[in-house]
Amino acid sequence: YFKIVAGRLTKAFAVEDFDMESEREFWSLAAEHISRKEPPKFIDIVHWMDLLYEAPIHFVYKKEQEAGKLSLYRRQVLVDNIKKIAGVRGDNLSKGQQKKVREYEEELENLEKRIHYDEEFLSIGISSHSIGKCEHIPIYDEEELWGIYCAGPHVSSPDSIKAKLSIVSRILSNWMLELDKNRKKPAQDYQEKAGEVASDLGTGTLNIDRIANLMLGYLAKLNSASSGGIIELSKGTPEFLAHFKMEGEAIQWVESVISVDDTKAEIKTKLNDPDSPIPKDDDTQVELSELKTQYSRAIIFLGKKGNKGSGNSIETNISKTLNDLLVYRRQNKEITNKLIDTYYKMLRELEKEKQRTYYHTPRMMALVERFSQLFGMDEEEQERLVLTARLHDVGYIVTQQLGNRMTVGAELEHPFIGGMLVEALPLNKEVKEGIKTHHEWINGSGTPQGLKGEDIPWTGKIIGLFEFVNEFIETHQDDEDKSDTEWIEKLSEEIIERAENQFDMVLVPSAIELIKSLGWKACCTLGTNE
């Protein structure tokens, strides 16, 4: 069929049927591509289709196994067409022209990753996407729908081509199916390359807290203890590494009454206070042993009857092991902090290559820190969230090394690859998951996993919301056609529009309260004093 079409395309229609030179070029180029042994690349297909549409964005959605859903498969932005729509000529852009290009780029950022479709959708020819109305052409695998090819926004097929769209669809279907068949190996190659850079950075780290809890539980059972704990006394405040039969009130009480400078005897006196909430019987005394390293010291306390130990040599062995674990914990923390700092600096160099993203991550950190305080998070939760913001785009330091990809772009891949980079580090699970999920949407339309609702951790939800806020600020911070109040109102309206689709509604009121309390000028200057 295609060999026949290749031979007849240029003669299939009378020359007078074509209103534009581009249409004649369109069919000639189709014949040229079909006559070749290898199918055209996606960018070649885009340039072919663009002869008809002159659209700034061309994208393909592929049918998922789940009925009624299409997922973003390929995307190509044609910057020259953006300039045409914005009325831009040449490379020297005025402020007004730069503004038009930025506004259009913002629309492209909001292109949906997953969409719903039905039979009526396929028959219309024009569909509404987050960037506007777009022309779409169905792609079929034999008689089954495979996906759709879209060009837009706000373009339509030339009148003289509408009667021939079935042929365009057949040609597109052939090319896209061939590309899809040949995609597996390049995609596999890409994953292997990404793995070489990001996935084999270590086999993980010892979970000190879990090991400490295991050993403390063993000691408690050995001594028939009613309660117990292991507390590290380093710079700052005391920190529980493990606890046995201790509830929140007792843990908080111990951390509040003990000082890192207290002697062993002073700590013992405080823990044996008759009014302390530490669980113990009337004849139970809290007994202590001490661990010391070159970095810090720690105490092990057990509430037990009498003041003698079990006499079992395993206790000495456990104490020595815990001592070594404290050393390992501190050394591992130091190298982790150095790695995080280096990753951050690498990412910042990439961000500084573009004026728009020059303060992207510092502003993210400033935004989520203020949000966490307003939202009433405790100090530990605040630290996790700010760390997630610091590392949320770390995957870009890998994707920028891998060159062109067969997928829709690094923006869909960097969360997953960022997760690979930090997987071996001793970071809280919420931080790691937040990095991997900050582009997921509440309604399941996000990437890379398509998670929904409560399957997305709170760190991912918050970072995702303020990623949108940050990108809005980056796009409009130099615009002067609205007052500061109008920009805040516009940002608030756009957040509300995306609530329950992209963002968790629980977070939205506090996010809006934050940006209104800051004001537009403060939002624009956040993070610029790093």
Short mmCIF file of C-alpha atoms in Angstrom, two decimals:
data_model
loop_
_atom_site.label_atom_id
_atom_site.label_comp_id
_atom_site.label_asym_id
_atom_site.label_seq_id
_atom_site.Cartn_x
_atom_site.Cartn_y
_atom_site.Cartn_z
CA TYR A 1 0.00 0.00 0.00
CA PHE A 2 2.67 2.46 0.99
CA LYS A 3 4.86 1.70 -1.99
CA ILE A 4 1.86 2.41 -4.20
CA VAL A 5 1.11 5.61 -2.30
CA ALA A 6 4.75 6.66 -2.56
CA GLY A 7 4.59 6.33 -6.31
CA ARG A 8 1.31 8.18 -6.70
CA LEU A 9 1.27 10.83 -3.99
CA THR A 10 2.69 13.62 -6.09
CA LYS A 11 0.18 12.79 -8.84
CA ALA A 12 -2.76 11.88 -6.66
CA PHE A 13 -4.26 15.33 -6.58
CA ALA A 14 -4.51 18.07 -9.14
CA VAL A 15 -2.10 20.94 -8.57
CA GLU A 16 -5.01 23.37 -8.31
CA ASP A 17 -6.26 21.44 -5.26
CA PHE A 18 -3.40 22.89 -3.22
CA ASP A 19 -3.84 26.43 -2.01
CA MET A 20 -0.30 26.71 -0.67
CA GLU A 21 3.15 25.80 -1.83
CA SER A 22 3.63 24.13 1.55
CA GLU A 23 0.94 21.55 0.70
CA ARG A 24 2.70 20.55 -2.48
CA GLU A 25 5.91 20.26 -0.49
CA PHE A 26 4.01 18.24 2.10
CA TRP A 27 3.10 15.44 -0.33
CA SER A 28 6.48 15.49 -2.04
CA LEU A 29 8.24 15.07 1.30
CA ALA A 30 5.85 12.25 2.24
CA ALA A 31 6.76 10.43 -0.98
CA GLU A 32 10.43 10.93 -0.22
CA HIS A 33 10.13 9.51 3.30
CA ILE A 34 8.00 6.55 2.21
CA SER A 35 10.47 5.59 -0.49
CA ARG A 36 13.24 5.14 2.06
CA LYS A 37 13.92 1.86 3.82
CA GLU A 38 14.06 3.41 7.27
CA PRO A 39 11.08 5.32 8.68
CA PRO A 40 11.63 9.03 9.39
CA LYS A 41 12.63 10.16 12.86
CA PHE A 42 10.04 11.84 15.04
CA ILE A 43 11.54 15.27 14.36
CA ASP A 44 11.23 14.56 10.62
CA ILE A 45 7.56 13.68 11.09
CA VAL A 46 7.06 16.90 13.03
CA HIS A 47 8.59 19.02 10.27
CA TRP A 48 6.44 17.19 7.72
CA MET A 49 3.24 17.85 9.64
CA ASP A 50 4.29 21.41 10.34
CA LEU A 51 4.15 22.21 6.65
CA LEU A 52 0.39 22.07 7.14
CA TYR A 53 -0.06 23.55 10.59
CA GLU A 54 2.90 25.81 11.47
CA ALA A 55 2.14 24.92 15.09
CA PRO A 56 4.49 25.69 17.98
CA ILE A 57 3.99 22.27 19.56
CA HIS A 58 3.48 18.80 18.13
CA PHE A 59 2.77 15.91 20.45
CA VAL A 60 1.59 12.32 20.44
CA TYR A 61 -0.58 10.52 22.97
CA LYS A 62 -0.54 6.73 23.08
CA LYS A 63 -3.41 4.55 24.32
CA GLU A 64 -2.90 2.96 27.71
CA GLN A 65 -4.08 -0.47 28.77
CA GLU A 66 -6.63 1.21 31.02
CA ALA A 67 -9.72 1.96 28.93
CA GLY A 68 -10.36 5.54 27.95
CA LYS A 69 -6.92 6.94 28.70
CA LEU A 70 -4.08 8.27 26.59
CA SER A 71 -0.60 9.09 27.91
CA LEU A 72 1.90 11.59 26.53
CA TYR A 73 4.33 9.70 24.31
CA ARG A 74 6.34 12.22 22.30
CA ARG A 75 6.56 15.99 22.23
CA GLN A 76 8.40 18.51 20.12
CA VAL A 77 8.44 22.26 20.61
CA LEU A 78 9.23 24.42 17.57
CA VAL A 79 10.61 27.65 18.96
CA ASP A 80 10.52 29.45 15.61
CA ASN A 81 6.76 28.93 15.49
CA ILE A 82 6.40 30.34 19.00
CA LYS A 83 8.20 33.43 17.78
CA LYS A 84 5.89 33.68 14.79
CA ILE A 85 2.78 33.55 16.96
CA ALA A 86 4.29 36.06 19.36
CA GLY A 87 5.12 38.36 16.45
CA VAL A 88 8.82 38.04 17.06
CA ARG A 89 11.33 38.64 14.28
CA GLY A 90 15.01 37.83 14.65
CA ASP A 91 16.92 37.05 17.82
CA ASN A 92 16.93 40.50 19.40
CA LEU A 93 13.75 40.38 21.44
CA SER A 94 12.18 43.37 23.08
CA LYS A 95 10.79 43.08 26.60
CA GLY A 96 7.28 42.79 25.22
CA GLN A 97 8.33 40.02 22.83
CA GLN A 98 10.19 38.17 25.58
CA LYS A 99 7.04 38.36 27.66
CA LYS A 100 4.95 36.79 24.86
CA VAL A 101 7.41 33.95 24.44
CA ARG A 102 7.50 33.34 28.23
CA GLU A 103 3.72 33.26 28.44
CA TYR A 104 3.57 30.70 25.67
CA GLU A 105 6.28 28.60 27.28
CA GLU A 106 4.22 28.60 30.47
CA GLU A 107 1.31 27.09 28.56
CA LEU A 108 3.59 24.38 27.19
CA GLU A 109 4.72 23.49 30.72
CA ASN A 110 1.09 22.71 31.56
CA LEU A 111 0.56 20.19 28.79
CA GLU A 112 -1.31 17.30 30.36
CA LYS A 113 0.61 14.05 30.72
CA ARG A 114 -2.55 11.91 30.63
CA ILE A 115 -5.94 12.60 29.05
CA HIS A 116 -9.30 10.87 28.70
CA TYR A 117 -10.92 10.12 25.38
CA ASP A 118 -14.04 8.54 23.92
CA GLU A 119 -15.43 7.84 20.48
CA GLU A 120 -16.91 11.32 20.19
CA PHE A 121 -13.51 12.78 21.00
CA LEU A 122 -11.97 10.89 18.08
CA SER A 123 -14.61 11.99 15.57
CA ILE A 124 -14.41 15.73 16.26
CA GLY A 125 -10.88 16.39 15.00
CA ILE A 126 -10.29 19.31 17.36
CA SER A 127 -9.68 18.66 21.05
CA SER A 128 -9.15 20.92 24.03
CA HIS A 129 -5.86 20.54 25.87
CA SER A 130 -4.30 22.56 28.67
CA ILE A 131 -2.52 24.68 26.05
CA GLY A 132 -5.71 25.34 24.05
CA LYS A 133 -7.61 23.84 21.14
CA CYS A 134 -5.48 21.50 19.03
CA GLU A 135 -5.98 19.59 15.81
CA HIS A 136 -5.69 15.85 16.35
CA ILE A 137 -5.40 12.95 13.93
CA PRO A 138 -6.07 9.35 15.05
CA ILE A 139 -3.31 6.76 14.68
CA TYR A 140 -4.39 3.16 14.20
CA ASP A 141 -2.74 -0.22 14.57
CA GLU A 142 -4.77 -2.09 11.97
CA GLU A 143 -8.34 -1.39 13.18
CA GLU A 144 -7.47 -0.62 16.79
CA LEU A 145 -6.80 2.91 17.98
CA TRP A 146 -3.12 3.26 18.88
CA GLY A 147 -3.04 6.96 19.77
CA ILE A 148 -3.44 10.48 18.41
CA TYR A 149 -1.12 13.01 16.81
CA CYS A 150 -1.79 16.60 17.91
CA ALA A 151 -0.66 19.98 16.62
CA GLY A 152 -1.55 23.25 18.25
CA PRO A 153 -2.70 25.30 19.83
CA HIS A 154 -5.42 27.06 17.87
CA VAL A 155 -4.62 25.57 14.47
CA SER A 156 -6.77 23.57 12.10
CA SER A 157 -6.33 21.57 8.94
CA PRO A 158 -6.36 23.58 5.71
CA ASP A 159 -9.68 23.16 3.89
CA SER A 160 -7.98 21.58 0.90
CA ILE A 161 -6.39 18.90 3.10
CA LYS A 162 -9.46 17.85 5.14
CA ALA A 163 -10.67 15.37 2.52
CA LYS A 164 -7.24 13.76 2.52
CA LEU A 165 -6.79 13.41 6.28
CA SER A 166 -7.51 9.68 6.10
CA ILE A 167 -4.40 9.27 3.94
CA VAL A 168 -2.41 11.46 6.34
CA SER A 169 -3.64 9.24 9.17
CA ARG A 170 -2.54 6.07 7.35
CA ILE A 171 0.92 7.49 6.71
CA LEU A 172 1.27 8.72 10.28
CA SER A 173 0.11 5.36 11.64
CA ASN A 174 2.72 3.51 9.61
CA TRP A 175 5.53 5.77 10.70
CA MET A 176 4.57 5.94 14.39
CA LEU A 177 4.12 2.18 14.67
CA GLU A 178 7.54 1.65 13.10
CA LEU A 179 9.07 4.15 15.49
CA ASP A 180 7.37 2.41 18.40
CA LYS A 181 8.73 -0.97 17.34
CA ASN A 182 12.22 0.47 17.08
CA ARG A 183 11.84 2.38 20.32
CA LYS A 184 12.43 -0.48 22.72
CA LYS A 185 16.15 -0.78 22.14
CA PRO A 186 16.89 2.98 22.31
CA ALA A 187 14.72 3.25 25.40
CA GLN A 188 16.54 0.29 26.93
CA ASP A 189 19.87 1.87 25.98
CA TYR A 190 18.80 5.08 27.66
CA GLN A 191 17.83 3.30 30.85
CA GLU A 192 21.16 1.50 30.84
CA LYS A 193 23.03 4.77 30.36
CA ALA A 194 21.03 6.43 33.11
CA GLY A 195 21.73 3.41 35.31
CA GLU A 196 25.44 3.69 34.65
CA VAL A 197 25.38 7.25 35.93
CA ALA A 198 22.77 7.15 38.67
CA SER A 199 21.70 3.70 39.84
CA ASP A 200 24.94 2.04 40.88
CA LEU A 201 26.10 4.65 43.38
CA GLY A 202 26.08 2.29 46.36
CA THR A 203 24.28 -0.66 47.85
CA GLY A 204 22.59 1.33 50.56
CA THR A 205 23.47 2.13 54.16
CA LEU A 206 22.99 0.50 57.52
CA ASN A 207 19.80 1.60 59.21
CA ILE A 208 21.31 2.64 62.53
CA ASP A 209 18.01 3.41 64.20
CA ARG A 210 16.56 -0.02 63.38
CA ILE A 211 19.72 -1.82 64.48
CA ALA A 212 19.80 0.19 67.70
CA ASN A 213 16.15 -0.68 68.39
CA LEU A 214 16.86 -4.35 67.75
CA MET A 215 19.77 -4.41 70.19
CA LEU A 216 17.97 -2.32 72.81
CA GLY A 217 15.01 -4.70 72.67
CA TYR A 218 17.35 -7.64 73.20
CA LEU A 219 18.96 -5.97 76.24
CA ALA A 220 15.55 -5.09 77.68
CA LYS A 221 14.30 -8.66 77.40
CA LEU A 222 17.58 -9.98 78.82
CA ASN A 223 17.20 -7.74 81.89
CA SER A 224 13.38 -7.98 82.17
CA ALA A 225 13.33 -4.20 81.80
CA SER A 226 10.07 -2.25 81.85
CA SER A 227 11.45 0.46 79.56
CA GLY A 228 14.66 1.69 77.99
CA GLY A 229 16.36 3.96 75.51
CA ILE A 230 19.55 4.89 73.71
CA ILE A 231 20.20 8.64 73.57
CA GLU A 232 23.03 10.32 71.67
CA LEU A 233 24.48 13.37 73.40
CA SER A 234 26.26 15.47 70.82
CA LYS A 235 26.18 19.17 69.96
CA GLY A 236 22.73 20.66 70.24
CA THR A 237 20.01 18.65 71.91
CA PRO A 238 19.78 14.99 73.03
CA GLU A 239 18.50 12.65 70.34
CA PHE A 240 16.83 9.25 70.82
CA LEU A 241 18.36 6.58 68.61
CA ALA A 242 16.12 3.85 70.01
CA HIS A 243 13.48 3.36 72.67
CA PHE A 244 11.70 0.41 74.30
CA LYS A 245 8.13 0.70 75.64
CA MET A 246 8.39 4.48 75.73
CA GLU A 247 5.49 6.64 74.53
CA GLY A 248 5.70 10.11 73.04
CA GLU A 249 5.20 11.93 76.35
CA ALA A 250 8.04 10.03 78.03
CA ILE A 251 10.38 10.52 75.04
CA GLN A 252 9.71 14.27 74.96
CA TRP A 253 10.18 14.54 78.73
CA VAL A 254 13.58 12.81 78.61
CA GLU A 255 14.78 14.99 75.71
CA SER A 256 13.64 18.13 77.55
CA VAL A 257 15.24 17.44 80.95
CA ILE A 258 18.57 16.02 79.82
CA SER A 259 21.40 18.29 78.67
CA VAL A 260 24.24 17.17 76.43
CA ASP A 261 26.63 18.48 79.09
CA ASP A 262 25.12 16.44 81.94
CA THR A 263 27.29 13.85 83.64
CA LYS A 264 26.26 10.22 83.82
CA ALA A 265 25.32 10.65 87.48
CA GLU A 266 23.23 13.76 86.77
CA ILE A 267 21.34 11.98 84.00
CA LYS A 268 20.67 8.99 86.27
CA THR A 269 19.27 11.26 88.97
CA LYS A 270 16.94 12.99 86.49
CA LEU A 271 15.68 9.72 84.96
CA ASN A 272 14.93 8.31 88.42
CA ASP A 273 12.78 11.30 89.35
CA PRO A 274 9.63 9.78 90.97
CA ASP A 275 7.47 12.14 88.90
CA SER A 276 9.01 11.20 85.55
CA PRO A 277 6.67 9.63 82.96
CA ILE A 278 9.15 6.82 82.22
CA PRO A 279 7.27 3.49 82.63
CA LYS A 280 8.50 1.65 85.76
CA ASP A 281 7.23 -0.33 88.73
CA ASP A 282 7.56 0.85 92.32
CA ASP A 283 10.79 -1.06 92.89
CA THR A 284 12.26 -0.26 89.47
CA GLN A 285 15.37 1.87 89.08
CA VAL A 286 16.75 3.33 85.84
CA GLU A 287 20.29 2.06 85.30
CA LEU A 288 22.73 3.59 82.79
CA SER A 289 25.77 2.62 80.78
CA GLU A 290 27.75 5.06 78.67
CA LEU A 291 29.16 4.93 75.16
CA LYS A 292 31.95 7.25 74.00
CA THR A 293 33.38 7.95 70.55
CA GLN A 294 35.67 10.61 69.09
CA TYR A 295 32.53 12.34 67.81
CA SER A 296 30.03 12.11 70.62
CA ARG A 297 28.77 10.10 73.54
CA ALA A 298 25.54 8.24 74.22
CA ILE A 299 23.79 6.61 77.14
CA ILE A 300 21.87 3.34 77.33
CA PHE A 301 19.26 3.30 80.08
CA LEU A 302 17.04 0.46 81.26
CA GLY A 303 14.29 0.53 83.86
CA LYS A 304 14.80 -2.69 85.81
CA LYS A 305 14.35 -4.20 89.25
CA GLY A 306 17.50 -4.05 91.31
CA ASN A 307 20.70 -2.39 90.15
CA LYS A 308 22.69 -5.31 88.86
CA GLY A 309 23.10 -6.37 85.26
CA SER A 310 22.43 -9.81 83.93
CA GLY A 311 26.12 -10.60 83.92
CA ASN A 312 25.84 -11.90 80.35
CA SER A 313 28.91 -11.19 78.19
CA ILE A 314 26.62 -10.38 75.24
CA GLU A 315 25.91 -7.02 76.90
CA THR A 316 29.57 -6.02 76.53
CA ASN A 317 29.54 -7.16 72.94
CA ILE A 318 26.39 -5.14 72.18
CA SER A 319 27.88 -2.03 73.82
CA LYS A 320 31.02 -2.25 71.68
CA THR A 321 28.94 -2.76 68.55
CA LEU A 322 26.71 0.21 69.35
CA ASN A 323 29.84 2.29 69.93
CA ASP A 324 31.11 1.38 66.46
CA LEU A 325 27.70 2.14 64.95
CA LEU A 326 27.79 5.63 66.45
CA VAL A 327 31.12 6.25 64.69
CA TYR A 328 29.75 4.86 61.43
CA ARG A 329 26.61 6.96 61.80
CA ARG A 330 28.55 10.20 62.18
CA GLN A 331 31.01 9.44 59.37
CA ASN A 332 28.19 8.39 57.06
CA LYS A 333 26.29 11.56 57.88
CA GLU A 334 29.33 13.68 57.07
CA ILE A 335 29.92 12.13 53.65
CA THR A 336 26.18 12.29 52.91
CA ASN A 337 26.15 16.00 53.68
CA LYS A 338 29.16 16.50 51.42
CA LEU A 339 27.46 14.58 48.61
CA ILE A 340 24.23 16.54 48.99
CA ASP A 341 26.17 19.80 48.96
CA THR A 342 28.07 18.77 45.82
CA TYR A 343 24.90 17.58 44.06
CA TYR A 344 23.27 20.89 44.91
CA LYS A 345 26.18 22.90 43.53
CA MET A 346 26.16 20.84 40.32
CA LEU A 347 22.42 21.46 39.94
CA ARG A 348 22.82 25.19 40.58
CA GLU A 349 25.40 25.49 37.82
CA LEU A 350 22.85 23.99 35.40
CA GLU A 351 20.11 26.32 36.63
CA LYS A 352 22.34 29.37 36.23
CA GLU A 353 22.78 28.62 32.54
CA LYS A 354 19.26 30.01 31.99
CA GLN A 355 18.14 33.39 33.27
CA ARG A 356 14.66 32.09 33.97
CA THR A 357 15.83 29.32 36.32
CA TYR A 358 18.74 31.26 37.86
CA TYR A 359 17.21 31.14 41.36
CA HIS A 360 14.88 28.17 40.89
CA THR A 361 15.98 25.84 43.70
CA PRO A 362 16.86 28.53 46.29
CA ARG A 363 13.40 30.05 45.76
CA MET A 364 11.80 26.60 46.13
CA MET A 365 13.59 26.09 49.44
CA ALA A 366 12.51 29.51 50.70
CA LEU A 367 8.90 28.95 49.66
CA VAL A 368 8.49 25.53 51.27
CA GLU A 369 10.30 26.59 54.44
CA ARG A 370 7.79 29.41 54.94
CA PHE A 371 4.91 27.13 54.00
CA SER A 372 5.97 24.47 56.51
CA GLN A 373 6.02 27.06 59.29
CA LEU A 374 2.62 28.43 58.30
CA PHE A 375 1.19 24.92 58.01
CA GLY A 376 2.28 24.10 61.56
CA MET A 377 4.84 21.39 60.82
CA ASP A 378 7.29 20.43 63.53
CA GLU A 379 11.01 21.14 63.16
CA GLU A 380 11.84 17.67 61.83
CA GLU A 381 9.11 17.86 59.17
CA GLN A 382 10.32 21.29 58.12
CA GLU A 383 13.87 20.01 57.69
CA ARG A 384 12.68 17.09 55.55
CA LEU A 385 10.63 19.35 53.33
CA VAL A 386 13.42 21.88 52.77
CA LEU A 387 15.86 19.06 51.99
CA THR A 388 13.36 17.62 49.48
CA ALA A 389 13.11 21.06 47.86
CA ARG A 390 16.90 21.31 47.73
CA LEU A 391 17.20 17.99 45.90
CA HIS A 392 13.91 17.86 43.96
CA ASP A 393 15.52 18.55 40.57
CA VAL A 394 18.79 16.70 41.22
CA GLY A 395 17.95 14.23 38.43
CA TYR A 396 18.81 16.94 35.89
CA ILE A 397 22.53 16.48 36.61
CA VAL A 398 22.16 13.03 35.03
CA THR A 399 19.70 13.77 32.21
CA GLN A 400 21.83 16.61 30.86
CA GLN A 401 24.70 14.15 30.36
CA LEU A 402 22.71 11.74 28.21
CA GLY A 403 21.94 13.88 25.19
CA ASN A 404 18.83 13.40 23.08
CA ARG A 405 16.30 10.81 24.16
CA MET A 406 13.41 8.95 22.60
CA THR A 407 11.08 10.08 25.35
CA VAL A 408 9.23 13.38 25.70
CA GLY A 409 12.07 15.02 27.59
CA ALA A 410 14.05 15.24 30.78
CA GLU A 411 11.17 16.94 32.57
CA LEU A 412 9.35 13.59 32.63
CA GLU A 413 12.41 11.58 33.61
CA HIS A 414 14.30 13.65 36.15
CA PRO A 415 12.12 12.78 39.21
CA PHE A 416 12.74 9.06 38.77
CA ILE A 417 16.46 9.52 38.06
CA GLY A 418 16.76 11.91 41.01
CA GLY A 419 15.34 9.16 43.19
CA MET A 420 18.01 6.81 41.87
CA LEU A 421 20.74 9.30 42.79
CA VAL A 422 19.73 9.54 46.45
CA GLU A 423 18.52 5.97 46.96
CA ALA A 424 21.75 4.82 48.62
CA LEU A 425 21.96 7.83 50.95
CA PRO A 426 20.72 7.60 54.57
CA LEU A 427 17.86 10.03 53.97
CA ASN A 428 14.35 9.84 55.33
CA LYS A 429 11.99 7.89 53.10
CA GLU A 430 9.70 10.93 52.72
CA VAL A 431 12.58 12.91 51.19
CA LYS A 432 13.39 10.18 48.67
CA GLU A 433 9.74 9.65 47.74
CA GLY A 434 9.15 13.40 47.49
CA ILE A 435 11.95 13.70 44.92
CA LYS A 436 10.43 10.88 42.85
CA THR A 437 6.83 12.12 43.03
CA HIS A 438 6.92 15.92 42.81
CA HIS A 439 5.46 15.83 39.27
CA GLU A 440 2.59 13.49 40.16
CA TRP A 441 -0.96 14.88 40.05
CA ILE A 442 -3.77 14.14 42.49
CA ASN A 443 -6.01 12.89 39.66
CA GLY A 444 -3.34 10.48 38.36
CA SER A 445 -2.40 12.58 35.32
CA GLY A 446 1.14 13.29 36.47
CA THR A 447 4.48 11.59 35.84
CA PRO A 448 6.47 9.43 35.99
CA GLN A 449 4.27 6.87 37.80
CA GLY A 450 0.74 8.26 37.40
CA LEU A 451 0.08 8.06 41.14
CA LYS A 452 -3.19 9.31 42.61
CA GLY A 453 -4.31 10.99 45.82
CA GLU A 454 -2.94 9.42 48.97
CA ASP A 455 -0.41 7.36 47.04
CA ILE A 456 1.58 10.58 46.65
CA PRO A 457 3.58 11.43 49.82
CA TRP A 458 3.03 14.83 51.42
CA THR A 459 6.55 15.91 50.44
CA GLY A 460 5.78 15.22 46.76
CA LYS A 461 2.45 17.04 46.96
CA ILE A 462 3.93 20.16 48.54
CA ILE A 463 6.97 20.32 46.26
CA GLY A 464 4.71 19.81 43.24
CA LEU A 465 2.45 22.71 44.27
CA PHE A 466 5.32 25.10 44.85
CA GLU A 467 7.05 23.96 41.67
CA PHE A 468 4.03 25.43 39.90
CA VAL A 469 4.16 28.60 42.03
CA ASN A 470 7.88 28.96 41.36
CA GLU A 471 7.49 28.52 37.59
CA PHE A 472 4.70 31.12 37.56
CA ILE A 473 6.98 33.57 39.36
CA GLU A 474 9.86 32.82 36.98
CA THR A 475 7.61 33.45 33.98
CA HIS A 476 6.08 36.74 35.15
CA GLN A 477 8.60 38.32 37.53
CA ASP A 478 9.68 40.91 34.95
CA ASP A 479 6.19 41.66 33.63
CA GLU A 480 4.88 45.11 34.40
CA ASP A 481 1.44 45.04 32.76
CA LYS A 482 -0.24 44.03 36.05
CA SER A 483 0.02 45.44 39.54
CA ASP A 484 1.56 43.38 42.34
CA THR A 485 -1.90 42.67 43.71
CA GLU A 486 -3.17 41.54 40.29
CA TRP A 487 -0.28 39.10 39.87
CA ILE A 488 -0.98 37.55 43.29
CA GLU A 489 -4.67 37.25 42.42
CA LYS A 490 -3.88 35.63 39.08
CA LEU A 491 -1.52 33.14 40.71
CA SER A 492 -4.13 32.35 43.38
CA GLU A 493 -6.82 31.80 40.74
CA GLU A 494 -4.61 29.41 38.78
CA ILE A 495 -3.81 27.40 41.92
CA ILE A 496 -7.52 27.11 42.72
CA GLU A 497 -8.29 26.02 39.14
CA ARG A 498 -5.85 23.12 39.54
CA ALA A 499 -7.07 22.06 42.99
CA GLU A 500 -8.29 18.46 43.13
CA ASN A 501 -6.75 17.78 39.71
CA GLN A 502 -3.12 18.68 40.12
CA PHE A 503 -2.90 19.76 43.77
CA ASP A 504 -4.21 18.43 47.07
CA MET A 505 -7.03 20.74 48.19
CA VAL A 506 -5.84 20.47 51.80
CA LEU A 507 -2.68 22.40 50.88
CA VAL A 508 -4.24 25.05 48.66
CA PRO A 509 -5.67 27.48 51.29
CA SER A 510 -2.36 27.70 53.16
CA ALA A 511 -0.40 28.09 49.92
CA ILE A 512 -2.62 31.00 48.86
CA GLU A 513 -2.43 32.52 52.33
CA LEU A 514 1.38 32.35 52.11
CA ILE A 515 1.76 34.05 48.73
CA LYS A 516 -0.75 36.76 49.70
CA SER A 517 1.05 37.46 52.96
CA LEU A 518 4.40 37.65 51.13
CA GLY A 519 3.20 39.82 48.26
CA TRP A 520 4.41 39.72 44.67
CA LYS A 521 7.69 41.58 45.14
CA ALA A 522 8.75 39.34 48.03
CA CYS A 523 7.82 36.22 46.02
CA CYS A 524 10.06 37.42 43.19
CA THR A 525 13.03 38.13 45.47
CA LEU A 526 12.85 34.90 47.51
CA GLY A 527 16.04 32.89 47.17
CA THR A 528 17.97 35.59 45.34
CA ASN A 529 20.27 36.24 48.30
CA GLU A 530 21.69 32.71 48.52
#
